[in-house]
XYZ file of C-alpha atoms in Angstrom:
511
model
C -77.210 -26.706 -21.061
C -80.475 -26.446 -19.090
C -81.966 -28.355 -22.091
C -79.485 -31.105 -22.210
C -80.020 -31.358 -18.083
C -83.938 -31.745 -18.940
C -83.787 -34.270 -21.806
C -81.564 -36.388 -19.320
C -83.911 -36.326 -16.699
C -86.877 -37.117 -18.984
C -84.639 -39.978 -20.208
C -83.959 -41.500 -16.776
C -87.643 -40.989 -15.836
C -88.827 -43.336 -18.439
C -89.740 -45.964 -15.992
C -92.790 -45.713 -14.149
C -92.986 -42.971 -11.730
C -96.057 -44.056 -9.744
C -93.926 -46.695 -7.331
C -94.571 -45.551 -3.940
C -91.614 -45.805 -1.372
C -91.967 -46.455 2.737
C -91.957 -43.294 4.594
C -89.921 -42.507 7.190
C -89.653 -39.980 10.010
C -92.441 -38.764 11.926
C -94.892 -39.084 8.930
C -95.568 -35.585 9.133
C -96.538 -33.660 5.924
C -94.505 -30.365 5.885
C -91.067 -29.978 4.620
C -88.549 -32.611 4.894
C -84.985 -31.448 5.094
C -82.604 -34.443 3.990
C -79.085 -34.543 3.853
C -76.913 -36.504 1.807
C -75.922 -39.385 4.257
C -79.878 -39.503 5.099
C -80.547 -39.910 1.897
C -77.904 -42.881 1.373
C -79.373 -44.346 4.442
C -83.110 -44.361 3.144
C -81.736 -45.455 -0.423
C -80.198 -48.307 1.234
C -83.023 -49.198 3.363
C -85.465 -49.092 0.758
C -83.760 -50.342 -2.184
C -85.902 -53.553 -3.774
C -82.713 -55.105 -5.131
C -80.805 -54.696 -1.993
C -83.758 -56.572 -0.338
C -83.312 -59.158 -3.308
C -79.549 -59.372 -2.200
C -80.356 -59.871 1.393
C -82.557 -63.031 0.395
C -80.429 -64.246 -2.199
C -77.482 -64.429 0.818
C -79.932 -66.271 2.868
C -80.520 -68.815 -0.077
C -76.868 -69.189 -0.136
C -76.792 -69.707 3.331
C -79.322 -72.393 3.233
C -77.612 -73.987 0.150
C -74.523 -74.197 2.126
C -76.046 -76.134 5.489
C -77.620 -78.517 2.945
C -74.430 -79.336 1.511
C -72.931 -79.962 4.763
C -75.612 -82.575 5.212
C -73.880 -84.809 2.205
C -71.287 -85.759 4.726
C -73.919 -87.114 6.882
C -75.397 -90.492 6.901
C -79.123 -90.307 5.345
C -81.861 -92.172 6.736
C -84.995 -93.243 4.706
C -88.055 -95.530 5.519
C -90.141 -97.382 2.671
C -93.528 -99.339 2.703
C -94.767 -101.424 -0.116
C -97.653 -103.925 -0.621
C -98.165 -105.978 -3.482
C -100.736 -108.048 -5.066
C -99.908 -110.713 -7.954
C -102.216 -112.952 -9.562
C -99.835 -116.132 -8.957
C -97.960 -117.048 -5.856
C -94.552 -118.075 -5.972
C -94.142 -122.060 -5.341
C -90.758 -123.545 -4.046
C -91.889 -126.941 -5.522
C -93.381 -127.975 -8.733
C -96.175 -129.763 -9.388
C -94.731 -132.962 -9.814
C -92.684 -132.676 -6.439
C -95.927 -131.707 -4.848
C -97.639 -135.180 -6.402
C -94.888 -137.043 -5.142
C -94.815 -135.763 -1.871
C -98.834 -136.206 -0.925
C -98.985 -139.829 -2.555
C -95.300 -141.016 -1.045
C -97.340 -143.254 1.149
C -99.083 -144.943 -1.096
C -95.978 -145.361 -3.120
C -94.108 -146.794 -0.254
C -96.966 -149.178 0.495
C -97.149 -150.107 -3.061
C -93.397 -150.944 -3.106
C -93.830 -152.778 0.391
C -96.698 -155.070 -1.259
C -94.461 -155.932 -4.237
C -91.518 -156.839 -2.375
C -93.755 -159.334 -0.352
C -95.366 -160.704 -3.124
C -91.701 -161.242 -4.827
C -90.832 -163.077 -1.631
C -94.020 -165.129 -1.787
C -93.479 -166.076 -5.295
C -90.064 -166.975 -4.554
C -90.596 -169.065 -1.234
C -92.843 -172.184 -1.392
C -95.862 -171.535 0.051
C -95.692 -175.072 2.354
C -92.471 -173.638 3.672
C -94.124 -170.198 4.858
C -97.365 -172.090 6.134
C -95.049 -174.150 8.142
C -93.314 -171.264 9.685
C -96.772 -169.371 10.444
C -98.159 -172.271 12.019
C -95.617 -172.550 14.118
C -95.844 -168.871 15.487
C -99.661 -169.767 15.610
C -100.478 -168.075 12.499
C -102.080 -168.910 8.948
C -101.314 -167.473 5.650
C -104.837 -165.941 5.201
C -104.090 -163.987 8.696
C -101.057 -162.562 7.796
C -102.100 -161.530 4.840
C -105.239 -159.481 6.037
C -102.822 -157.800 8.860
C -100.124 -157.006 5.779
C -102.858 -155.237 3.861
C -104.423 -153.462 6.792
C -100.988 -152.118 8.114
C -100.081 -150.915 4.578
C -103.014 -148.761 4.065
C -102.477 -147.408 7.672
C -98.817 -146.596 6.677
C -99.628 -144.944 3.209
C -102.160 -142.980 4.791
C -99.997 -141.627 7.675
C -97.022 -141.117 5.176
C -99.205 -139.226 2.566
C -100.378 -136.955 5.383
C -96.738 -136.634 6.180
C -96.030 -135.311 2.805
C -99.160 -133.241 2.572
C -98.174 -131.190 5.614
C -94.461 -130.514 4.040
C -96.354 -129.216 0.609
C -98.364 -126.908 2.900
C -95.615 -125.792 5.025
C -93.339 -124.988 2.035
C -96.305 -122.857 -0.018
C -95.035 -118.923 0.031
C -98.548 -117.824 -0.162
C -97.029 -114.456 -1.938
C -100.103 -113.136 -3.917
C -100.393 -110.477 -0.949
C -97.081 -108.948 -0.099
C -96.044 -106.601 2.698
C -92.809 -105.102 3.044
C -91.074 -102.665 4.856
C -87.682 -101.023 5.867
C -85.482 -98.415 7.133
C -82.221 -97.994 5.592
C -79.349 -95.786 6.113
C -76.296 -94.831 3.630
C -73.424 -93.322 4.670
C -70.948 -92.125 1.767
C -67.297 -93.086 2.434
C -65.522 -92.246 -0.771
C -67.824 -90.454 -3.599
C -64.477 -89.551 -5.618
C -64.237 -86.067 -4.055
C -67.577 -84.561 -5.072
C -69.032 -83.744 -1.830
C -66.060 -81.863 -0.948
C -66.073 -80.052 -4.331
C -69.973 -79.284 -3.638
C -69.180 -77.606 -0.363
C -66.722 -75.650 -1.547
C -68.985 -74.434 -4.488
C -71.433 -73.730 -1.781
C -68.946 -71.602 0.255
C -67.934 -69.840 -3.313
C -71.331 -69.287 -3.627
C -72.069 -67.586 -0.681
C -69.276 -65.279 -1.122
C -70.230 -64.333 -4.681
C -73.809 -63.359 -3.049
C -72.087 -61.203 -0.356
C -70.018 -59.518 -3.344
C -73.028 -59.169 -5.310
C -74.622 -57.246 -2.213
C -71.783 -54.790 -1.994
C -72.018 -54.269 -5.778
C -75.653 -53.516 -5.243
C -74.777 -51.373 -2.480
C -72.134 -49.379 -3.845
C -74.598 -48.880 -6.830
C -77.387 -47.609 -4.947
C -74.938 -45.107 -3.106
C -73.686 -43.714 -6.414
C -76.927 -43.890 -7.898
C -78.421 -41.527 -4.767
C -75.227 -39.272 -4.690
C -75.909 -38.432 -8.570
C -79.521 -37.579 -7.982
C -78.794 -35.575 -4.709
C -75.912 -33.726 -6.354
C -78.350 -33.091 -9.467
C -81.193 -31.531 -7.679
C -78.405 -29.122 -5.844
C -77.007 -28.294 -8.941
C -80.623 -27.280 -10.460
C -81.855 -25.557 -7.104
C -78.492 -23.194 -7.331
C -79.259 -22.733 -11.169
C -82.959 -22.125 -10.315
C -81.713 -19.512 -7.854
C -79.183 -18.101 -10.661
C -81.771 -18.066 -13.350
C -84.151 -15.857 -10.759
C -81.203 -13.599 -9.955
C -80.511 -13.113 -13.796
C -84.320 -12.645 -14.542
C -84.210 -9.568 -11.901
C -81.241 -8.034 -13.526
C -82.921 -7.962 -17.019
C -86.241 -6.772 -15.402
C -84.398 -4.025 -13.897
C -82.909 -3.262 -16.686
C -85.777 -3.651 -19.176
C -87.512 -0.833 -16.638
C -84.655 1.059 -16.630
C -84.585 1.112 -20.972
C -88.211 1.696 -21.179
C -87.568 4.740 -18.999
C -84.904 5.624 -21.158
C -87.080 5.310 -24.406
C -89.966 7.582 -22.723
C -87.136 10.303 -22.141
C -85.698 9.900 -25.597
C -82.244 9.060 -24.953
C -82.920 5.106 -25.947
C -84.542 3.855 -29.301
C -87.076 1.278 -29.364
C -84.492 -1.243 -30.932
C -82.765 -1.339 -27.543
C -86.200 -2.057 -25.928
C -87.046 -5.002 -27.934
C -83.699 -6.217 -27.945
C -84.034 -6.196 -23.706
C -87.418 -7.888 -24.125
C -86.225 -10.710 -26.328
C -83.559 -11.591 -23.815
C -85.999 -11.005 -20.837
C -88.594 -13.654 -22.589
C -85.465 -15.996 -23.274
C -84.501 -15.353 -19.335
C -88.198 -16.607 -18.156
C -88.011 -19.656 -20.848
C -84.686 -20.699 -18.976
C -86.353 -20.337 -15.641
C -88.811 -22.172 -16.615
C -86.776 -25.230 -17.739
C -84.963 -25.225 -14.599
C -87.663 -25.312 -12.603
C -89.391 -28.087 -14.576
C -86.123 -30.152 -14.555
C -85.783 -29.546 -10.582
C -89.191 -31.045 -10.185
C -88.375 -33.941 -12.210
C -84.992 -34.514 -10.526
C -86.613 -34.283 -7.211
C -89.032 -37.024 -8.502
C -86.189 -38.973 -9.451
C -84.503 -38.508 -5.759
C -87.352 -39.362 -4.107
C -87.933 -42.744 -6.254
C -84.245 -43.461 -5.515
C -84.580 -42.973 -1.673
C -87.945 -44.688 -1.288
C -90.276 -41.789 -0.756
C -93.648 -40.891 -2.813
C -92.234 -39.053 -6.053
C -94.666 -35.803 -4.870
C -92.914 -35.838 -1.633
C -91.829 -32.082 -0.240
C -88.337 -32.226 0.466
C -85.633 -30.091 0.731
C -81.814 -30.983 0.888
C -79.348 -29.695 3.078
C -76.976 -28.138 0.061
C -79.911 -26.368 -1.817
C -80.118 -23.318 0.109
C -76.373 -22.741 0.987
C -74.743 -19.723 -0.994
C -72.295 -22.031 -2.355
C -71.763 -25.790 -2.719
C -69.342 -26.750 -0.150
C -66.045 -28.369 -1.972
C -63.363 -30.306 -0.618
C -60.759 -30.336 -2.893
C -58.906 -33.491 -2.934
C -55.733 -34.901 -4.735
C -56.207 -37.919 -6.001
C -53.754 -40.633 -6.069
C -53.634 -43.200 -8.398
C -53.999 -46.644 -6.769
C -54.770 -49.475 -9.187
C -53.991 -52.354 -6.708
C -56.785 -50.900 -4.432
C -59.062 -50.990 -6.984
C -58.180 -54.702 -7.705
C -58.524 -55.317 -4.199
C -61.630 -53.794 -3.380
C -63.673 -54.042 -6.874
C -66.562 -56.311 -6.062
C -67.021 -56.897 -9.693
C -63.345 -58.628 -9.703
C -64.393 -60.517 -6.491
C -67.268 -61.879 -8.193
C -65.135 -62.722 -11.223
C -62.660 -64.576 -9.189
C -65.660 -66.495 -7.710
C -66.798 -67.611 -11.051
C -63.289 -68.868 -11.785
C -63.263 -70.891 -8.389
C -66.977 -72.179 -9.294
C -66.282 -73.576 -12.923
C -62.886 -75.268 -10.918
C -64.940 -77.135 -8.382
C -67.121 -78.113 -11.047
C -64.591 -79.678 -12.884
C -63.762 -81.633 -9.811
C -67.245 -82.645 -9.406
C -67.309 -84.161 -12.948
C -64.016 -86.083 -12.719
C -65.576 -87.770 -9.729
C -67.770 -89.310 -12.457
C -64.618 -91.507 -13.950
C -63.742 -92.588 -9.823
C -64.970 -95.159 -7.914
C -67.863 -94.624 -5.151
C -67.730 -96.365 -1.517
C -70.855 -96.176 0.992
C -71.949 -98.096 3.668
C -75.489 -99.190 3.620
C -77.786 -100.899 6.724
C -80.935 -100.888 7.952
C -84.077 -103.053 9.133
C -86.205 -105.030 6.808
C -89.691 -106.607 7.654
C -92.027 -108.459 5.585
C -95.196 -110.474 5.417
C -94.891 -113.411 4.565
C -91.775 -113.887 6.198
C -88.723 -116.108 5.309
C -87.021 -116.249 8.630
C -88.605 -119.316 10.183
C -89.693 -120.632 7.185
C -92.814 -119.243 5.414
C -95.083 -117.450 7.459
C -98.251 -115.182 7.108
C -96.585 -112.983 10.106
C -94.423 -109.611 10.154
C -90.928 -110.635 10.853
C -87.837 -108.749 10.128
C -83.732 -108.742 10.669
C -81.115 -106.394 10.520
C -78.450 -105.704 7.865
C -75.136 -104.093 6.831
C -73.228 -103.957 3.885
C -70.779 -101.910 1.694
C -71.911 -100.566 -1.762
C -69.001 -100.115 -4.345
C -69.591 -98.551 -7.800
C -66.596 -98.621 -9.792
C -67.273 -96.701 -13.675
C -65.977 -99.114 -16.302
C -66.918 -97.244 -19.633
C -68.910 -94.122 -20.293
C -67.704 -93.667 -24.016
C -65.724 -90.533 -22.775
C -68.768 -88.827 -21.463
C -67.125 -87.763 -18.318
C -63.692 -86.767 -20.299
C -65.737 -84.448 -22.590
C -67.532 -83.033 -19.718
C -64.024 -81.928 -17.816
C -62.537 -80.478 -20.933
C -65.845 -78.275 -21.430
C -65.662 -77.098 -17.603
C -62.030 -76.211 -18.092
C -63.056 -74.156 -21.184
C -65.269 -72.171 -18.856
C -62.579 -71.784 -16.536
C -60.432 -70.567 -19.458
C -63.296 -68.241 -20.353
C -63.945 -66.542 -16.934
C -60.192 -66.026 -16.437
C -59.990 -64.251 -19.673
C -62.848 -61.971 -18.921
C -61.197 -61.235 -15.326
C -58.076 -60.100 -16.833
C -60.327 -57.915 -19.230
C -62.548 -56.692 -16.687
C -59.013 -55.915 -14.545
C -57.923 -53.743 -17.730
C -60.856 -51.978 -17.630
C -60.967 -51.034 -13.730
C -57.608 -49.934 -14.594
C -58.487 -47.580 -17.216
C -61.312 -46.392 -14.942
C -59.119 -45.594 -12.032
C -56.834 -43.599 -14.249
C -59.708 -41.767 -16.288
C -61.212 -40.782 -12.805
C -57.930 -39.669 -11.266
C -57.436 -37.158 -14.348
C -60.853 -36.051 -14.083
C -60.841 -35.437 -10.378
C -57.658 -33.428 -10.981
C -59.193 -31.639 -14.191
C -62.462 -31.073 -12.300
C -59.983 -29.117 -9.707
C -58.211 -27.033 -12.244
C -61.669 -26.037 -13.602
C -63.197 -25.030 -10.433
C -60.302 -22.850 -9.758
C -60.742 -21.356 -13.381
C -64.371 -20.701 -12.831
C -63.587 -18.966 -9.494
C -61.600 -16.462 -11.079
C -63.881 -16.021 -13.666
C -66.347 -15.344 -11.102
C -64.357 -12.625 -10.131
C -63.752 -10.951 -13.476
C -67.338 -11.522 -14.625
C -68.657 -9.421 -11.261
C -66.074 -6.690 -12.283
C -67.205 -6.607 -15.869
C -70.900 -6.802 -14.858
C -70.297 -3.724 -12.434
C -68.412 -1.780 -14.589
C -71.052 -1.843 -17.446
C -73.851 -1.057 -14.986
C -71.824 2.162 -13.963
C -71.298 2.989 -17.516
C -75.232 2.377 -18.489
C -76.113 4.711 -15.410
C -73.529 7.512 -16.853
C -75.009 7.020 -20.158
C -71.381 5.837 -21.618
C -72.453 2.253 -22.187
C -75.556 0.939 -24.482
C -78.129 -1.494 -23.186
C -76.491 -4.325 -25.551
C -73.176 -4.208 -23.879
C -74.931 -4.040 -20.564
C -76.608 -7.576 -21.499
C -73.414 -8.891 -23.076
C -72.125 -8.390 -19.244
C -74.954 -9.872 -17.758
C -74.897 -13.007 -20.126
C -71.021 -12.967 -19.327
C -71.702 -13.043 -15.616
C -74.781 -15.818 -16.107
C -72.268 -18.207 -17.895
C -69.540 -17.767 -15.320
C -71.934 -18.438 -12.384
C -73.214 -21.395 -14.329
C -70.032 -22.501 -15.015
C -68.959 -22.538 -11.416
C -71.993 -24.480 -10.212
C -71.322 -26.937 -13.138
C -67.470 -27.012 -11.884
C -68.561 -27.411 -8.354
C -70.849 -30.356 -8.894
C -68.658 -31.881 -11.339
C -65.826 -32.075 -8.507
C -68.379 -33.817 -6.160
C -69.116 -36.102 -9.108
C -65.844 -36.933 -10.170
C -64.667 -37.690 -6.237
C -67.682 -40.062 -6.415
C -66.761 -41.486 -9.393
C -63.020 -42.453 -8.338
C -64.283 -43.806 -4.994
C -66.709 -46.245 -7.091
C -63.771 -47.046 -9.419
C -61.603 -47.687 -6.317
C -64.312 -49.758 -4.579
C -64.321 -47.646 -1.570
C -67.929 -46.006 -1.868
C -69.349 -46.128 1.424
């Protein structure tokens, strides 16, 4: 039994044992007395995975807060500068030439019209009319030519002004805007994302509960392992003392000639075996204390004493278990996490379905540009407000959303089946642990009755040995039976403790 325990402890300590935990208490280097409750508290305080679970809960809370912001308008500012090799033009080259030469073209047309009139009316008639007005034909020609030239020049200037006014000068473009987008209808995706954030936060709480129960469970196992080995150490020491006394008595009897050397050698062999057993128990106790210290966050070589180590008997409260599968289903964090997983996949399906639904959002903002177009084209920063509605309607995606929705529903089915399987396994655990508690109580009762028989058998053997009617071999058999009975009693007491812890863990009530 001791060899098996040592093997288990060596296997459990295959992880690095140099990790140091945080010291608690007054910091003295003396013996530290620890109860089961204090070990649990220290383990919960110093366990790294529990600290990780707390951080994950904070992360989940921040993700939930971030999801809430999707309901609110988002405001952003944008600024840009762009240089182009050519500027945009509102007028073609032909239009520019026509506008800059429209005075010349108009004067040419007027001059042609005058020439046409002159050619169609007799010159003597024109001369008579001009003479009556105090003018002559040569003077009128000079005045007309000069006026047309002035008219053409002014009109050409007006055309050039129009061309200059319509120049965009967009080779250097500056623009800036402040925009907001307010979701109105996103196909239900925002609602689903917020529900997923809530479920994720609940899942992290359940994960923290699972880690907390696992830490308490491992602490209890390590604690009672130390207690068991400490009591077996005392038992091995008592057994060794019995053998030493028997060995001394047998060697005295050999000296007196009432016992043989064979009897002495048999006792010596038993004595060596007892010393080896005590050594293995001592080694196992050291290793189990290292494991306990690592579990509760103390240096692995810390000198600790447990409250249940030095008691004469391990205090055991026999509990009559009640089979209650529904309590386990309601309390077990594993099932709660699987429920969270099912709900997450359902909400993911809703998010994917939103890909086939229209989306509506309100937009607005303020845009400023240079050059601006508010008052024609100006090399100034000018802006304007804008408000609009954005609608996106999916028309065709080759069934992409449909396939994703089917895959998500498949994930929901898988999670549901896994939850059903986990429930069956938990029901089996509850039944097994309930049965184990009952059996542990029975074994403890039988172990206590065996102790009485073994004590009486050892007393009778010692009495017969002193009277000389019983050989040393019979005494050693009685001592071995007494050792086995005492060891079985310790195992039964520890088994009661651990079976109760197992039952509490399977019911989800381990606190």
